[in-house]
C-alpha cells in the first residue's frame, strides 16, 4: 500500500458528462501528480500541483482541469467526456520533487 | 517532444533466467531514471532508480545499467521468478516531470 488513496475505484458514465476524481496524497507529501493510462498511449503525465499551486503541465486537454486544496487532497475534473477518455487515471504524490513518486490504485473511467 | 523508448513490448522468461528490458532517451537534461513495476489492477510502484553519474545500481535481484554516452539504460532481473510477472516501465525525469516508456509486459514461467 503506497499510502495514496483514490476514489472512486470505478466510474461509468455517458459521453458529454462531467466527472470528478479524487486523490489523497501520502501524509506529508506536498506534490500531487495526475496521469492517464490507456492501452495505446501508456502512462501520460497530465498535471502536477505543489502545495496548492500548479507546478507543471503535460498533455492535459482543455476539457480537463485539476486543483489541490489546502488539506493537500486533489481533484481532477473531466468534462464533455468522449469515448476516448476511457482510461485508468492515476494520482501520485511525492514529498517535493518528481524523483520519488508514489502511485495510488487508480480510478478506472469508462465512458459509454 | 521528450521521449523515452522502451523495448521489448513483451518478454517471456523461464524461472531462474535473466530478464532484460532496455530504454533509450533523447534529452540529455534528464537527471533521474527510475523503473516502476505494475501488477494488474494496481498502480505503478517504484522499483529502483539511478542518476546519470552512476553506471550501475543493484538492489537484490534488480540491477540498472546506465550508459550516458549512448543515452541508454536497462533493467536486469536476475533469477527471474513467477512473482516478477508484471509490467515494467522505465522513466526519465527533469523539472518535476516523469516521462514514461511504453512498458514491457514480463511473464515468467515456472
Coordinates of N, CA, C and O in Angstrom, one line a residue, chain A residues 41-108:
Chain A
X41 N -1.7 4.6 -25.3 CA -0.9 5.7 -25.0 C 0.1 5.5 -23.8 O 0.8 6.4 -23.5
X42 N -0.1 4.4 -23.1 CA 0.8 4.2 -22.0 C 0.4 5.2 -20.9 O -0.7 5.7 -20.7
X43 N 1.4 5.5 -20.0 CA 1.3 6.4 -18.9 C 1.6 7.9 -19.4 O 2.7 8.2 -19.6
X44 N 0.6 8.7 -19.4 CA 0.8 10.1 -19.8 C 0.6 11.0 -18.6 O -0.4 11.0 -17.9
X45 N 1.6 11.9 -18.4 CA 1.6 12.9 -17.4 C 0.6 14.0 -17.8 O 0.6 14.5 -18.9
X46 N -0.3 14.3 -16.8 CA -1.3 15.3 -17.1 C -1.0 16.6 -16.5 O -0.9 17.7 -17.1
X47 N -0.8 16.6 -15.1 CA -0.6 17.9 -14.4 C 0.0 17.6 -13.0 O -0.2 16.5 -12.5
X48 N 0.7 18.6 -12.5 CA 1.2 18.5 -11.2 C 0.9 19.7 -10.3 O 0.9 20.8 -10.8
X49 N 0.5 19.5 -9.1 CA 0.4 20.5 -8.1 C 1.3 20.4 -7.0 O 1.7 19.3 -6.6
X50 N 1.8 21.5 -6.5 CA 2.7 21.5 -5.3 C 2.2 22.5 -4.3 O 2.1 23.7 -4.6
X51 N 1.8 22.0 -3.2 CA 1.3 22.8 -2.1 C 0.2 23.8 -2.5 O 0.2 24.9 -2.1
X52 N -0.7 23.3 -3.3 CA -1.8 24.1 -3.7 C -1.7 24.9 -5.1 O -2.7 25.4 -5.6
X53 N -0.5 24.9 -5.6 CA -0.3 25.6 -6.8 C 0.1 24.7 -8.0 O 0.9 23.8 -7.8
X54 N -0.4 25.1 -9.2 CA 0.0 24.3 -10.3 C 1.5 24.5 -10.6 O 2.0 25.6 -10.6
X55 N 2.2 23.3 -10.8 CA 3.6 23.4 -11.0 C 4.1 23.0 -12.4 O 5.0 23.6 -12.9
X56 N 3.4 22.0 -12.9 CA 3.8 21.5 -14.3 C 2.6 21.0 -15.0 O 1.7 20.5 -14.4
X57 N 2.6 21.2 -16.3 CA 1.5 20.7 -17.1 C 2.1 19.8 -18.2 O 3.1 20.0 -18.8
X58 N 1.3 18.7 -18.4 CA 1.7 17.8 -19.5 C 0.6 17.8 -20.6 O 0.1 18.9 -21.0
X59 N 0.3 16.6 -21.1 CA -0.7 16.5 -22.2 C -2.1 16.6 -21.7 O -2.9 15.7 -22.0
X60 N -2.5 17.6 -21.0 CA -3.8 17.7 -20.4 C -4.7 18.5 -21.4 O -4.4 19.5 -21.8
X61 N -5.9 17.9 -21.7 CA -6.8 18.5 -22.5 C -7.5 19.7 -21.9 O -7.5 19.8 -20.6
X62 N -8.0 20.6 -22.7 CA -8.6 21.8 -22.1 C -9.9 21.4 -21.4 O -10.4 22.2 -20.5
X63 N -10.5 20.3 -21.7 CA -11.7 19.8 -21.1 C -11.4 19.3 -19.7 O -12.4 19.0 -18.9
X64 N -10.2 19.1 -19.4 CA -9.8 18.6 -18.1 C -9.2 19.7 -17.2 O -8.5 20.6 -17.7
X65 N -9.4 19.6 -15.9 CA -8.8 20.6 -15.0 C -8.6 19.9 -13.7 O -9.2 18.9 -13.4
X66 N -7.7 20.5 -12.9 CA -7.4 19.9 -11.6 C -7.2 21.0 -10.6 O -7.0 22.2 -10.9
X67 N -7.3 20.7 -9.3 CA -6.9 21.6 -8.3 C -6.4 20.8 -7.1 O -6.7 19.6 -6.9
X68 N -5.7 21.5 -6.2 CA -5.2 21.0 -5.0 C -5.7 21.9 -3.8 O -5.5 23.1 -3.9
X69 N -6.3 21.3 -2.9 CA -7.0 22.0 -1.8 C -6.0 22.2 -0.6 O -4.9 21.6 -0.6
X70 N -6.4 23.1 0.3 CA -5.5 23.4 1.5 C -5.1 22.2 2.3 O -4.0 22.1 2.8
X71 N -6.0 21.2 2.3 CA -5.6 20.0 3.0 C -4.8 19.0 2.2 O -4.5 17.9 2.6
X72 N -4.4 19.5 1.0 CA -3.5 18.8 0.0 C -4.2 17.7 -0.8 O -3.5 17.2 -1.7
X73 N -5.4 17.4 -0.6 CA -6.1 16.5 -1.5 C -6.3 17.2 -2.8 O -6.3 18.4 -2.9
X74 N -6.4 16.4 -3.9 CA -6.6 16.9 -5.2 C -7.7 16.3 -5.9 O -8.2 15.2 -5.6
X75 N -8.3 17.1 -6.8 CA -9.4 16.6 -7.6 C -9.1 16.9 -9.1 O -8.5 17.9 -9.5
X76 N -9.4 15.9 -9.9 CA -9.3 16.0 -11.4 C -10.7 16.0 -12.0 O -11.4 15.1 -11.7
X77 N -11.0 17.1 -12.7 CA -12.3 17.2 -13.3 C -12.2 17.0 -14.7 O -11.4 17.6 -15.4
X78 N -13.1 16.1 -15.2 CA -13.1 15.8 -16.6 C -14.5 16.1 -17.2 O -15.5 15.6 -16.6
X79 N -14.6 17.0 -18.2 CA -15.9 17.4 -18.7 C -16.0 17.1 -20.1 O -15.1 16.7 -20.8
X80 N -17.3 17.2 -20.6 CA -17.6 16.9 -22.0 C -17.0 15.6 -22.5 O -16.3 15.5 -23.5
X81 N -17.2 14.6 -21.7 CA -16.5 13.3 -21.8 C -16.7 12.7 -23.2 O -17.8 12.7 -23.7
X82 N -15.7 12.1 -23.7 CA -15.7 11.4 -25.0 C -15.3 9.9 -24.8 O -14.7 9.6 -23.8
X83 N -15.7 9.1 -25.7 CA -15.3 7.7 -25.6 C -13.8 7.5 -25.4 O -13.4 6.6 -24.6
X84 N -13.0 8.3 -26.0 CA -11.6 8.2 -25.9 C -11.0 8.6 -24.6 O -9.8 8.3 -24.4
X85 N -11.8 9.1 -23.7 CA -11.4 9.4 -22.4 C -11.4 8.2 -21.5 O -10.9 8.3 -20.3
X86 N -11.9 7.1 -21.9 CA -12.0 5.9 -21.1 C -10.5 5.5 -20.9 O -9.7 5.3 -21.8
X87 N -10.2 5.3 -19.6 CA -8.8 5.0 -19.3 C -8.7 4.8 -17.8 O -9.7 5.0 -17.0
X88 N -7.5 4.5 -17.3 CA -7.2 4.5 -15.9 C -6.5 5.8 -15.6 O -5.6 6.3 -16.3
X89 N -7.0 6.4 -14.5 CA -6.4 7.7 -14.1 C -5.7 7.5 -12.7 O -6.3 7.0 -11.8
X90 N -4.4 7.8 -12.7 CA -3.7 7.6 -11.5 C -3.3 8.9 -10.9 O -2.9 9.9 -11.6
X91 N -3.2 8.9 -9.6 CA -2.7 10.0 -8.9 C -1.4 9.5 -8.2 O -1.3 8.4 -7.8
X92 N -0.4 10.4 -8.1 CA 0.8 10.0 -7.4 C 1.2 11.2 -6.5 O 0.8 12.3 -6.8
X93 N 1.9 10.9 -5.5 CA 2.4 12.0 -4.6 C 3.8 11.8 -4.3 O 4.4 10.7 -4.4
X94 N 4.5 12.9 -4.0 CA 5.9 12.9 -3.6 C 6.1 14.0 -2.6 O 5.4 15.0 -2.6
X95 N 7.2 13.9 -1.8 CA 7.5 14.9 -0.8 C 7.7 16.2 -1.4 O 7.2 17.2 -0.9
X96 N 8.6 16.3 -2.4 CA 8.9 17.6 -3.0 C 9.0 17.5 -4.5 O 8.4 18.3 -5.2
X97 N 9.8 16.6 -5.0 CA 10.1 16.6 -6.5 C 9.6 15.3 -7.1 O 9.0 14.5 -6.4
X98 N 9.8 15.2 -8.4 CA 9.3 14.1 -9.1 C 10.1 12.8 -8.9 O 9.8 11.8 -9.4
X99 N 11.2 13.0 -8.2 CA 12.2 11.9 -8.1 C 11.6 10.6 -7.5 O 11.9 9.5 -8.0
X100 N 10.8 10.7 -6.5 CA 10.2 9.5 -5.9 C 8.7 9.8 -5.9 O 8.2 10.5 -5.0
X101 N 8.0 9.1 -6.8 CA 6.5 9.3 -6.8 C 5.9 8.0 -6.4 O 6.3 6.9 -6.7
X102 N 4.8 8.1 -5.6 CA 4.1 7.0 -5.0 C 2.7 7.1 -5.6 O 2.0 8.1 -5.4
X103 N 2.3 6.0 -6.3 CA 1.1 6.0 -7.0 C -0.1 5.4 -6.2 O 0.1 4.4 -5.5
X104 N -1.2 5.9 -6.4 CA -2.4 5.4 -5.9 C -2.9 4.2 -6.7 O -2.3 3.9 -7.8
X105 N -4.0 3.6 -6.3 CA -4.5 2.4 -7.0 C -5.3 2.7 -8.3 O -5.6 1.8 -9.1
X106 N -5.6 4.0 -8.6 CA -6.2 4.4 -9.8 C -7.7 4.4 -9.8 O -8.3 3.8 -8.9
X107 N -8.2 5.2 -10.7 CA -9.7 5.2 -11.0 C -9.9 4.7 -12.4 O -9.3 5.3 -13.3
X108 N -10.7 3.7 -12.6 CA -11.0 3.3 -14.0 C -12.2 4.0 -14.5 O -13.3 3.8 -13.9

